[in-house]
Coordinates of C-alpha atoms in Angstrom, one line a residue:
X1 CA -6.5 -39.4 54.3
X2 CA -9.8 -41.1 54.9
X3 CA -9.6 -44.7 56.5
X4 CA -13.4 -44.0 57.5
X5 CA -15.4 -47.2 56.4
X6 CA -19.4 -48.3 56.7
X7 CA -20.4 -50.3 58.8
X8 CA -23.9 -51.4 58.8
X9 CA -25.1 -52.6 62.4
X10 CA -26.0 -55.8 60.7
X11 CA -22.9 -55.8 58.8
X12 CA -20.1 -56.7 62.8
X13 CA -22.7 -58.8 64.1
X14 CA -22.7 -61.0 60.7
X15 CA -18.7 -60.3 61.5
X16 CA -18.2 -62.2 64.6
X17 CA -20.8 -64.5 63.9
X18 CA -18.1 -66.1 61.2
X19 CA -15.2 -65.4 64.0
X20 CA -17.4 -67.4 66.6
X21 CA -18.3 -70.4 64.4
X22 CA -14.5 -70.1 63.3
X23 CA -13.1 -70.4 66.4
X24 CA -15.9 -72.9 67.6
X25 CA -14.0 -75.9 64.0
X26 CA -15.3 -74.7 61.3
X27 CA -19.6 -74.5 63.3
X28 CA -22.1 -72.8 59.6
X29 CA -23.3 -69.6 60.1
X30 CA -27.0 -69.4 61.4
X31 CA -28.6 -68.9 57.8
X32 CA -31.5 -66.3 57.2
X33 CA -34.4 -68.6 54.6
X34 CA -34.2 -67.2 51.7
X35 CA -36.8 -64.1 50.4
X36 CA -40.0 -65.4 48.4
X37 CA -38.7 -66.8 44.7
X38 CA -34.6 -66.9 45.9
X39 CA -32.5 -63.8 46.1
X40 CA -29.7 -62.6 43.4
X41 CA -27.2 -60.3 44.2
X42 CA -25.6 -58.7 41.3
X43 CA -22.0 -57.6 41.2
X44 CA -20.9 -55.5 38.7
X45 CA -17.0 -55.8 37.1
X46 CA -15.4 -53.3 34.7
X47 CA -12.5 -55.5 33.7
X48 CA -12.7 -58.6 31.8
X49 CA -12.1 -62.4 33.4
X50 CA -9.5 -64.4 31.8
X51 CA -10.6 -67.7 31.9
X52 CA -13.0 -69.6 34.8
X53 CA -10.1 -72.8 34.6
X54 CA -9.0 -72.5 38.1
X55 CA -5.5 -73.7 37.2
X56 CA -5.2 -70.8 34.9
X57 CA -7.6 -68.2 35.9
X58 CA -5.2 -64.8 37.4
X59 CA -7.2 -61.9 37.2
X60 CA -8.4 -60.1 39.9
X61 CA -11.9 -61.0 38.8
X62 CA -11.8 -64.3 37.6
X63 CA -10.0 -65.7 41.5
X64 CA -13.2 -63.8 43.1
X65 CA -15.2 -66.4 41.7
X66 CA -12.8 -69.6 41.9
X67 CA -12.5 -68.6 45.9
X68 CA -16.0 -68.8 45.9
X69 CA -16.3 -71.8 44.0
X70 CA -12.8 -73.6 45.6
X71 CA -12.1 -74.4 49.0
X72 CA -8.5 -74.6 49.9
X73 CA -7.2 -76.5 52.1
X74 CA -6.4 -73.8 54.5
X75 CA -8.3 -70.0 54.4
X76 CA -7.2 -66.1 55.2
X77 CA -10.3 -65.1 57.5
X78 CA -11.2 -62.6 57.9
X79 CA -8.9 -61.4 60.3
X80 CA -6.3 -61.5 58.3
X81 CA -5.2 -64.7 60.7
X82 CA -5.5 -68.5 58.6
X83 CA -8.0 -70.9 59.4
X84 CA -8.7 -74.3 58.6
X85 CA -10.6 -75.1 54.6
X86 CA -10.0 -78.3 54.0
X87 CA -8.5 -79.5 56.2
X88 CA -10.0 -79.1 59.9
X89 CA -5.9 -79.9 61.2
X90 CA -2.5 -79.4 60.4
X91 CA 1.4 -80.4 61.9
X92 CA 4.1 -80.6 60.7
X93 CA 7.6 -82.9 61.5
X94 CA 10.0 -81.1 63.4
X95 CA 12.2 -79.7 60.9
X96 CA 9.3 -78.0 58.8
X97 CA 9.8 -80.2 56.1
X98 CA 6.6 -82.6 56.1
X99 CA 4.2 -80.8 56.7
X100 CA 0.3 -83.0 57.3
X101 CA -2.8 -82.1 57.2
X102 CA -6.7 -83.9 58.2
X103 CA -8.9 -83.7 56.1
X104 CA -12.8 -82.8 56.7
X105 CA -15.7 -84.8 56.1
X106 CA -17.5 -83.0 53.9
X107 CA -19.0 -83.5 50.2
X108 CA -18.3 -82.3 46.8
X109 CA -21.4 -79.9 45.2
X110 CA -22.3 -83.0 43.5
X111 CA -22.9 -85.3 46.6
X112 CA -18.8 -86.5 45.1
X113 CA -17.2 -87.5 49.6
X114 CA -13.9 -84.6 49.0
X115 CA -11.3 -86.8 50.0
X116 CA -7.0 -86.3 50.5
X117 CA -6.5 -87.7 46.8
X118 CA -8.3 -84.6 45.6
X119 CA -5.6 -82.4 47.1
X120 CA -3.0 -84.9 45.9
X121 CA -3.9 -84.6 42.3
X122 CA -4.6 -81.1 42.3
X123 CA -1.0 -80.0 44.0
X124 CA 0.7 -83.0 41.7
X125 CA -0.9 -81.6 38.5
X126 CA 0.5 -78.3 39.4
X127 CA 4.0 -79.5 40.0
X128 CA 3.9 -82.0 37.1
X129 CA 1.4 -80.5 34.5
X130 CA 2.8 -76.9 32.9
X131 CA -0.1 -76.5 31.5
X132 CA -1.6 -76.2 34.7
X133 CA 1.2 -74.6 36.0
X134 CA 0.0 -71.1 34.5
X135 CA -2.2 -69.4 38.1
X136 CA -0.3 -71.5 40.8
X137 CA 3.1 -73.2 39.7
X138 CA 5.3 -70.5 41.7
X139 CA 3.4 -71.8 45.0
X140 CA 4.5 -75.6 44.2
X141 CA 7.4 -74.5 43.0
X142 CA 9.6 -76.1 46.4
X143 CA 7.1 -79.0 46.6
X144 CA 9.3 -82.0 46.6
X145 CA 6.1 -84.7 47.3
X146 CA 1.7 -84.0 47.8
X147 CA 0.5 -87.0 48.6
X148 CA -2.6 -89.1 49.9
X149 CA -2.0 -91.2 52.6
X150 CA -5.2 -92.1 53.6
X151 CA -8.3 -90.6 52.1
X152 CA -8.4 -88.5 55.4
X153 CA -4.6 -87.4 55.7
X154 CA -2.7 -85.6 52.9
X155 CA 0.9 -84.4 53.3
X156 CA 2.5 -82.7 52.0
X157 CA 6.7 -82.4 51.5
X158 CA 9.6 -79.9 50.9
X159 CA 12.7 -80.0 50.0
X160 CA 13.9 -76.9 52.0
X161 CA 11.4 -75.3 55.6
X162 CA 8.8 -73.1 53.8
X163 CA 7.6 -70.8 55.9
X164 CA 3.9 -69.6 53.5
X165 CA 2.5 -72.8 52.8
X166 CA -0.5 -72.3 55.3
X167 CA -0.8 -69.3 53.0
X168 CA -0.2 -70.9 50.0
X169 CA -3.4 -69.9 48.2
X170 CA -4.3 -73.0 46.1
X171 CA -7.7 -74.3 44.9
X172 CA -9.2 -77.7 45.2
X173 CA -10.3 -79.4 42.7
X174 CA -11.8 -82.4 41.7
X175 CA -9.7 -85.5 41.1
X176 CA -13.2 -87.4 39.7
X177 CA -14.0 -84.2 37.3
X178 CA -10.7 -82.7 36.5
X179 CA -8.6 -86.5 35.9
X180 CA -10.5 -86.5 32.8
X181 CA -9.2 -83.7 32.0
X182 CA -5.7 -83.6 32.4
X183 CA -4.8 -82.8 28.6
X184 CA -7.3 -79.7 28.6
X185 CA -6.2 -78.1 31.2
X186 CA -4.2 -74.9 29.5
X187 CA -7.3 -74.6 27.5
X188 CA -10.9 -75.1 28.5
X189 CA -12.3 -72.2 29.8
X190 CA -13.7 -74.5 32.8
X191 CA -17.6 -74.2 31.0
X192 CA -17.8 -76.4 29.5
X193 CA -19.3 -78.0 31.8
X194 CA -22.2 -77.0 33.4
X195 CA -23.4 -76.2 37.3
X196 CA -19.9 -76.9 37.8
X197 CA -18.5 -79.1 40.4
X198 CA -17.0 -77.2 42.8
X199 CA -16.7 -77.5 47.3
X200 CA -17.0 -73.8 47.9
X201 CA -20.4 -71.8 48.8
X202 CA -20.9 -71.1 45.4
X203 CA -21.0 -73.0 42.2
X204 CA -21.3 -71.7 38.7
X205 CA -23.8 -72.1 37.2
X206 CA -24.4 -69.7 34.0
X207 CA -22.4 -68.3 31.6
X208 CA -23.6 -65.4 29.1
X209 CA -20.3 -64.7 27.4
X210 CA -19.3 -61.5 27.2
X211 CA -22.4 -60.2 30.1
X212 CA -22.5 -61.8 32.9
X213 CA -21.8 -65.3 35.0
X214 CA -23.5 -67.1 37.2
X215 CA -23.5 -69.2 40.6
X216 CA -25.9 -70.6 42.1
X217 CA -25.5 -71.4 46.8
X218 CA -23.4 -74.3 47.2
X219 CA -26.6 -77.2 49.5
X220 CA -23.5 -79.0 50.6
X221 CA -20.7 -75.8 51.6
X222 CA -18.7 -76.7 55.0
X223 CA -19.5 -74.3 56.8
X224 CA -23.1 -74.1 55.8
X225 CA -25.5 -72.8 52.4
X226 CA -25.0 -69.2 51.5
X227 CA -28.1 -66.5 52.3
X228 CA -28.0 -65.6 49.1
X229 CA -29.4 -67.9 47.1
X230 CA -27.6 -66.4 43.4
X231 CA -24.9 -64.3 42.4
X232 CA -24.1 -63.0 39.7
X233 CA -21.8 -60.9 37.8
X234 CA -21.7 -58.5 35.2
X235 CA -20.0 -56.7 33.2
X236 CA -19.9 -53.1 32.3
X237 CA -17.6 -51.0 30.5
X238 CA -16.1 -48.9 33.3
X239 CA -16.8 -47.1 36.2
X240 CA -20.1 -45.0 35.3
X241 CA -22.4 -47.1 33.7
X242 CA -21.6 -49.4 36.4
X243 CA -22.8 -46.9 39.7
X244 CA -26.1 -45.3 37.3
X245 CA -26.7 -49.2 36.2
X246 CA -26.3 -49.2 40.0
X247 CA -28.4 -45.9 41.1
X248 CA -30.9 -48.0 38.3
X249 CA -31.7 -50.3 40.8
X250 CA -29.8 -52.8 38.1
X251 CA -26.8 -54.1 40.2
X252 CA -26.4 -54.1 44.2
X253 CA -22.9 -54.1 44.1
X254 CA -19.7 -52.0 42.6
X255 CA -15.9 -51.8 43.3
X256 CA -13.9 -49.5 41.7
X257 CA -15.9 -45.7 42.4
X258 CA -14.0 -43.0 41.3
X259 CA -13.4 -40.4 44.3
X260 CA -16.6 -37.8 42.6
X261 CA -18.7 -41.5 41.9
X262 CA -17.8 -42.5 45.7
X263 CA -19.0 -38.8 46.9
X264 CA -21.6 -38.7 45.1
X265 CA -23.4 -41.1 46.7
X266 CA -23.0 -39.6 49.9
X267 CA -26.8 -38.8 51.5
X268 CA -28.6 -41.6 49.3
X269 CA -30.5 -43.5 51.8
X270 CA -31.0 -46.7 49.4
X271 CA -26.4 -46.6 49.2
X272 CA -24.8 -48.0 51.3
X273 CA -20.6 -47.3 51.0
X274 CA -17.4 -49.0 51.7
X275 CA -14.0 -46.7 52.0
X276 CA -11.7 -50.3 52.8
X277 CA -8.1 -50.6 53.4
X278 CA -6.5 -52.0 50.7
X279 CA -4.2 -54.9 49.7
X280 CA -2.9 -53.7 46.0
X281 CA -0.4 -50.9 46.2
X282 CA 0.5 -48.5 42.8
X283 CA 3.5 -48.6 41.2
X284 CA 5.4 -46.7 38.5
X285 CA 7.7 -49.8 36.5
X286 CA 11.0 -48.2 35.0
X287 CA 11.7 -50.9 32.3
X288 CA 16.1 -51.7 33.2
X289 CA 15.8 -54.4 30.6
X290 CA 17.3 -56.8 32.0
X291 CA 18.1 -60.7 31.2
X292 CA 14.9 -62.2 31.1
X293 CA 15.2 -65.3 33.4
X294 CA 13.2 -67.0 31.3
X295 CA 16.5 -67.4 28.3
X296 CA 18.4 -64.7 29.9
X297 CA 18.1 -62.3 26.9
X298 CA 17.2 -58.4 27.5
X299 CA 14.2 -58.0 28.5
X300 CA 12.5 -55.4 26.0
X301 CA 14.6 -51.9 24.8
X302 CA 13.9 -49.4 28.3
X303 CA 15.5 -46.7 27.5
X304 CA 19.1 -47.4 28.9
X305 CA 19.8 -44.3 31.6
X306 CA 17.2 -45.8 33.5
X307 CA 20.1 -48.9 33.9
X308 CA 21.6 -46.2 36.5
X309 CA 20.6 -45.9 39.9
X310 CA 21.1 -42.0 39.6
X311 CA 18.5 -41.8 37.1
X312 CA 15.8 -44.2 39.1
X313 CA 16.4 -41.0 41.8
X314 CA 15.9 -38.7 40.0
X315 CA 12.6 -39.7 38.3
X316 CA 11.9 -40.3 41.9
X317 CA 12.7 -37.0 43.5
X318 CA 11.0 -35.7 40.3
X319 CA 7.2 -37.6 41.7
X320 CA 5.1 -35.9 43.4
X321 CA 3.2 -39.1 45.6
X322 CA 1.6 -36.5 48.3
X323 CA 0.2 -34.3 45.5
X324 CA -1.3 -37.8 43.0
X325 CA -2.6 -38.6 47.0
X326 CA -4.6 -34.3 46.8
X327 CA -5.5 -33.9 42.8
X328 CA -5.7 -37.4 41.2
X329 CA -7.1 -39.7 44.1
X330 CA -8.9 -36.8 46.1
X331 CA -7.4 -37.6 49.7
X332 CA -9.2 -41.7 49.4
X333 CA -5.2 -42.8 49.3
X334 CA -1.6 -42.8 51.3
X335 CA 1.3 -41.5 49.7
X336 CA 3.5 -45.5 49.8
X337 CA 7.3 -46.7 50.6
X338 CA 6.9 -50.4 50.0
X339 CA 4.9 -53.3 48.1
X340 CA 3.5 -54.6 51.2
X341 CA 0.2 -52.4 51.9
X342 CA -0.1 -50.1 55.3
X343 CA -3.1 -53.2 55.8
X344 CA -0.7 -55.1 56.2
X345 CA 1.3 -53.6 59.6
X346 CA 4.2 -56.7 60.8
X347 CA 5.2 -56.7 57.3
X348 CA 4.9 -52.5 56.2
X349 CA 8.2 -51.1 55.0
X350 CA 8.6 -47.5 56.0
X351 CA 12.0 -46.1 55.4
X352 CA 14.9 -44.2 57.5
X353 CA 14.7 -40.8 57.5
X354 CA 18.6 -40.8 55.7
X355 CA 17.6 -43.3 53.4
X356 CA 13.9 -41.8 52.6
X357 CA 13.5 -39.8 48.9
X358 CA 10.4 -37.3 48.5
X359 CA 9.4 -34.6 46.4
X360 CA 12.8 -32.7 45.3
X361 CA 13.3 -30.9 42.2
X362 CA 16.6 -29.6 43.1
X363 CA 17.7 -32.8 44.4
X364 CA 16.4 -34.7 41.2
X365 CA 17.8 -32.1 39.0
X366 CA 21.2 -32.9 40.6
X367 CA 21.3 -36.6 40.0
X368 CA 20.9 -36.0 36.6
X369 CA 23.7 -34.1 35.9
X370 CA 25.7 -36.3 38.1
X371 CA 25.3 -39.3 35.9
X372 CA 26.0 -36.8 32.7
X373 CA 22.3 -35.7 32.1
X374 CA 22.2 -32.2 30.0
X375 CA 20.1 -30.3 29.9
X376 CA 20.3 -29.5 25.4
X377 CA 18.3 -26.8 23.3
X378 CA 14.8 -27.5 23.7
X379 CA 15.6 -28.7 27.6
X380 CA 15.1 -32.2 27.4
X381 CA 18.6 -33.8 28.4
X382 CA 21.0 -35.6 26.4
X383 CA 22.8 -38.4 28.2
X384 CA 27.2 -38.9 27.2
X385 CA 25.8 -40.6 25.0
X386 CA 24.0 -38.7 22.5
X387 CA 20.5 -39.5 23.5
X388 CA 17.7 -37.4 24.5
X389 CA 16.7 -38.6 27.5
X390 CA 13.1 -38.6 26.6
X391 CA 10.8 -41.9 28.6
X392 CA 7.8 -44.1 26.4
X393 CA 4.9 -42.8 29.2
X394 CA 1.9 -45.4 29.0
X395 CA -1.1 -47.1 31.6
X396 CA -4.0 -48.5 30.7
X397 CA -7.8 -46.8 31.3
X398 CA -9.7 -49.0 32.8
X399 CA -8.1 -46.7 35.0
X400 CA -10.4 -43.6 35.2
X401 CA -7.9 -41.9 36.7
X402 CA -4.8 -42.5 35.0
X403 CA -5.0 -39.2 32.0
X404 CA -5.1 -36.6 34.8
X405 CA -2.0 -39.0 36.8
X406 CA -0.2 -39.2 33.0
X407 CA -0.4 -35.4 32.6
X408 CA 0.7 -34.8 36.5
X409 CA 3.9 -36.7 35.7
X410 CA 4.3 -35.3 32.8
X411 CA 4.5 -31.6 34.2
X412 CA 6.6 -33.1 36.7
X413 CA 8.9 -35.2 34.7
X414 CA 9.1 -32.0 32.8
X415 CA 10.5 -29.9 35.2
X416 CA 13.6 -31.5 35.5
X417 CA 14.9 -32.0 31.9
X418 CA 12.6 -35.0 31.2
X419 CA 10.8 -35.4 27.6
X420 CA 7.4 -37.8 27.8
X421 CA 5.4 -39.9 25.4
X422 CA 2.2 -40.1 27.7
X423 CA 0.2 -42.7 26.3
X424 CA -3.1 -43.5 27.4
X425 CA -4.2 -47.2 25.7
X426 CA -6.0 -50.0 26.1
X427 CA -5.7 -53.2 29.0
X428 CA -4.8 -55.7 25.6
X429 CA -2.1 -52.9 24.1
X430 CA -0.8 -52.4 28.0
X431 CA -0.4 -56.1 28.3
X432 CA 1.0 -56.2 25.1
X433 CA 3.8 -53.4 25.4
X434 CA 4.8 -55.3 29.2
X435 CA 4.7 -57.7 27.5
X436 CA 7.2 -57.3 24.8
X437 CA 9.0 -54.4 26.6
X438 CA 8.2 -51.8 24.4
X439 CA 7.8 -49.4 27.3
X440 CA 10.2 -47.1 29.7
X441 CA 7.8 -46.2 32.1
X442 CA 4.7 -47.8 32.7
X443 CA 2.3 -47.0 35.5
X444 CA 1.2 -50.5 37.3
X445 CA 0.2 -52.7 40.2
X446 CA -0.2 -55.6 42.4
X447 CA -2.9 -56.8 44.8
X448 CA -1.1 -58.9 48.1
X449 CA -2.2 -62.1 50.0
X450 CA -1.7 -61.7 53.8
X451 CA 1.9 -63.8 53.6
X452 CA 4.4 -62.3 51.5
X453 CA 5.9 -64.4 49.8
X454 CA 3.7 -64.4 46.4
X455 CA 4.8 -60.6 45.8
X456 CA 8.7 -60.9 47.4
X457 CA 8.9 -63.8 44.6
X458 CA 7.7 -61.4 41.6
X459 CA 11.4 -59.4 42.6
X460 CA 13.5 -61.8 41.0
X461 CA 15.8 -63.1 38.5
X462 CA 13.5 -66.0 37.7
X463 CA 10.5 -64.4 37.5
X464 CA 12.1 -61.7 35.1
X465 CA 10.4 -61.5 31.9
X466 CA 7.7 -63.7 32.4
X467 CA 4.4 -63.1 33.3
X468 CA 4.8 -63.7 37.2
X469 CA 7.8 -60.4 37.2
X470 CA 6.4 -56.6 38.3
X471 CA 9.2 -54.9 38.0
X472 CA 11.9 -56.1 35.7
X473 CA 14.4 -56.1 39.0
X474 CA 17.1 -58.5 38.8
X475 CA 19.2 -58.3 42.5
X476 CA 22.0 -62.1 43.3
X477 CA 21.6 -60.5 47.4
X478 CA 18.5 -59.5 46.8
X479 CA 17.1 -63.5 45.5
X480 CA 19.3 -65.2 48.5
X481 CA 17.6 -63.1 50.5
X482 CA 13.7 -64.0 49.1
X483 CA 15.3 -68.0 49.9
X484 CA 16.6 -66.8 53.9
X485 CA 13.1 -65.5 54.5
X486 CA 11.7 -68.5 52.5
X487 CA 13.1 -71.1 54.7
X488 CA 12.5 -68.9 58.1
X489 CA 9.8 -70.4 60.5
X490 CA 10.2 -68.3 63.1
X491 CA 8.1 -65.0 62.1
X492 CA 10.2 -62.4 63.6
X493 CA 13.9 -63.5 62.1
X494 CA 11.0 -63.5 58.2
X495 CA 10.2 -60.5 59.2
X496 CA 13.4 -58.9 59.5
X497 CA 14.9 -60.4 56.7
X498 CA 12.2 -59.3 54.5
X499 CA 11.8 -56.3 56.2
X500 CA 16.2 -55.2 54.5
X501 CA 14.2 -57.1 51.0
X502 CA 12.3 -54.3 50.4
X503 CA 15.0 -51.5 52.1
X504 CA 17.3 -53.3 48.9
X505 CA 14.0 -52.8 46.5
X506 CA 13.6 -49.2 47.5
X507 CA 18.3 -48.0 47.5
X508 CA 17.5 -50.0 44.5
X509 CA 14.3 -48.0 43.1
X510 CA 12.9 -51.3 41.8
X511 CA 10.3 -49.8 40.8
X512 CA 8.3 -46.2 42.2
X513 CA 5.8 -46.7 44.1
X514 CA 3.2 -44.2 44.6
X515 CA 0.0 -44.7 46.3
X516 CA -1.9 -47.2 48.2
X517 CA -5.1 -46.2 47.9
X518 CA -8.8 -47.1 49.0
X519 CA -10.7 -49.4 48.2
X520 CA -14.0 -47.3 47.3
X521 CA -17.3 -49.2 46.3
X522 CA -20.8 -48.9 47.0
X523 CA -23.7 -51.1 47.7
X524 CA -28.0 -51.2 47.9
X525 CA -28.4 -50.7 51.3
X526 CA -31.7 -51.3 50.7
X527 CA -31.9 -54.7 49.5
X528 CA -28.3 -56.0 51.5
X529 CA -27.2 -56.2 54.6
X530 CA -24.4 -57.8 56.6
X531 CA -21.2 -58.1 53.8
X532 CA -18.3 -58.8 55.9
X533 CA -15.1 -56.6 55.6
X534 CA -11.9 -58.6 55.5
X535 CA -10.3 -57.3 57.7
X536 CA -12.4 -57.1 59.3
X537 CA -11.5 -53.5 61.0
X538 CA -12.1 -50.9 58.0
X539 CA -12.0 -53.4 55.3
X540 CA -13.1 -54.2 51.6
X541 CA -16.2 -55.9 50.6
X542 CA -14.7 -57.3 47.0
X543 CA -11.2 -58.3 46.1
X544 CA -10.7 -59.5 49.3
X545 CA -8.2 -62.9 49.9
X546 CA -11.5 -65.1 50.5
X547 CA -15.6 -65.0 50.2
X548 CA -17.0 -63.6 53.0
X549 CA -18.2 -60.6 51.7
X550 CA -20.2 -62.1 49.7
X551 CA -21.2 -65.2 51.4
X552 CA -22.0 -62.9 54.6
X553 CA -24.6 -61.4 52.8
X554 CA -27.7 -61.2 53.5
X555 CA -30.8 -59.9 52.1
X556 CA -33.3 -57.2 53.6
X557 CA -36.8 -58.4 54.8
X558 CA -39.3 -58.6 51.3
X559 CA -41.4 -56.1 53.3
X560 CA -38.1 -53.5 54.0
X561 CA -37.1 -53.6 50.5
X562 CA -40.9 -52.9 49.1
X563 CA -40.8 -50.3 52.2
X564 CA -37.4 -48.3 51.0
X565 CA -37.7 -48.8 47.2
X566 CA -41.4 -48.8 46.8
X567 CA -40.9 -52.2 45.8
X568 CA -38.6 -51.2 41.7
X569 CA -36.5 -54.1 42.7
X570 CA -39.4 -56.3 40.9
X571 CA -37.5 -55.6 37.3
X572 CA -34.1 -56.1 38.2
X573 CA -34.1 -59.6 36.6
X574 CA -35.2 -58.1 32.6
X575 CA -33.3 -55.2 33.1
X576 CA -29.8 -56.5 34.2
X577 CA -28.9 -57.3 30.4
X578 CA -29.7 -54.4 29.0
X579 CA -27.6 -52.4 31.5
X580 CA -24.7 -54.3 30.8
X581 CA -22.5 -52.2 28.2
X582 CA -19.8 -55.0 26.7
X583 CA -16.3 -54.1 25.2
X584 CA -16.7 -53.7 22.0
X585 CA -19.2 -57.1 21.0
X586 CA -15.5 -58.7 23.0
X587 CA -14.1 -61.6 24.0
X588 CA -15.5 -62.3 28.2
X589 CA -12.1 -65.4 28.2
X590 CA -8.7 -62.9 26.6
X591 CA -6.2 -64.4 25.5
X592 CA -3.5 -65.9 28.8
X593 CA -0.5 -66.0 28.9
X594 CA -0.2 -62.1 29.1
X595 CA 1.8 -60.4 31.4
X596 CA -1.2 -58.7 33.1
X597 CA -2.2 -54.6 33.8
X598 CA -3.5 -52.6 36.5
X599 CA -6.5 -54.1 38.1
X600 CA -6.8 -56.7 36.5
X601 CA -4.0 -58.8 38.1
X602 CA -4.4 -60.4 41.1

């Protein structure tokens, strides 16, 4: 296991400046003068952007654009702790039901004052307008009302105490812009009128379908103008093309490198590398075909054997997570046990020695025997109903290591008598299969926020069969614990409940959490420095729950850039679009209301 992070001295200094500014009540960071002609940081992305509409955007690529464009009431800082956002202060009533927020004196990017009415408008739309609920409907499910007491005071009243309230990750939108779009909140792309009016460090100023999204520095951002004038997210077909773009100078920052790609950049003086402690987990979804939380009907057509906990336990014993780490992830990972990654240590679950399931093929065979699945003539086990235990195993092609992972999984399952039909699919095909429940095992994953509430909710009965669900799990006892942790305002009490919930998931084998993988990133160190990591100790630049990585980025002095790169940076603008590989001439804004496959879902 390797968790070594690349950090320059300037990166540490930027992190310290940000932390000091936040501690001082949000004072802006000292600004560097932009290079002559302005500076552009180009970021490679290898997935579609589902929308630029903050009410419906949920893909990782989209939410990072939303976080740059729209500030929240509160933010999660580089230290993963809650910090002021549009709200400069707050207090809760003694019963924990009413929260009062003092809105700071700030402006939207068009100069209009930001007020508590914008906050009330945003939350009320999500609470009352079904079209506005796709991205953040679950965040307000416990809200009774949100009101503007006056221009500087917003008040949120909840039905029950809500421990996660300060971690509610909802972009606040300008009422004066969106009030005329209420009827289109579920269908607007967010790019109809540019520049977008926002409150974050950047605002969206350009969009080329299937190619790029461009953001410009917000001169009115309350923390202070960013160091970099322009951000551009550029669409590449895959990580190989993105890495080539980095080496050619067409882009400046790339994420989701494979171990081989990451290692190949070692020793390149022009390239900085970052092995970040990631907030994602990789899992094997098991299709239980439990009743949907929407209509109460069975969800999908999963193999009936998957409803037997002994079969699920056997599948877990058959899989060798340590081998995945060593042979597929090349050591840039660690075996997983729970749905809260180790980057959030106070919430992470570790099974006891008595309940832990490790790779044990003989134990897997014994459990399958006990469940009534005996080896057939061809070696594939057959159930009491005469149906072979042959499972559909699917994975998306957007993760370069997935084909190798499927080979290993198929081999381990075959060893214990489970037949497998593996298939690599496109992102859209994976979405269709998981939405319809037409699979048995699927390689998947999610990003987890510092507060675990949203991730814990994904396992509840109410969301099963929806785009927010994870494993198709449904256990009323778990749902009861979920409600208890949500109302537990004492952190120690809540931590105990969350541990019990994850222990229950583990014992029930709701899914098989395989690994917690490092985020492998690379950037042009000859052009940019000062990337702030989240968390500060070995975290990530991209895919944060904030905007710190981009906000802290600082151009290397122009004369130093020329000396380091031979003056080659001047050709970047002309060459960037030529280097973009677009999928099938494809749409950048894709069909809504899908279940999101791994490395697409926030």
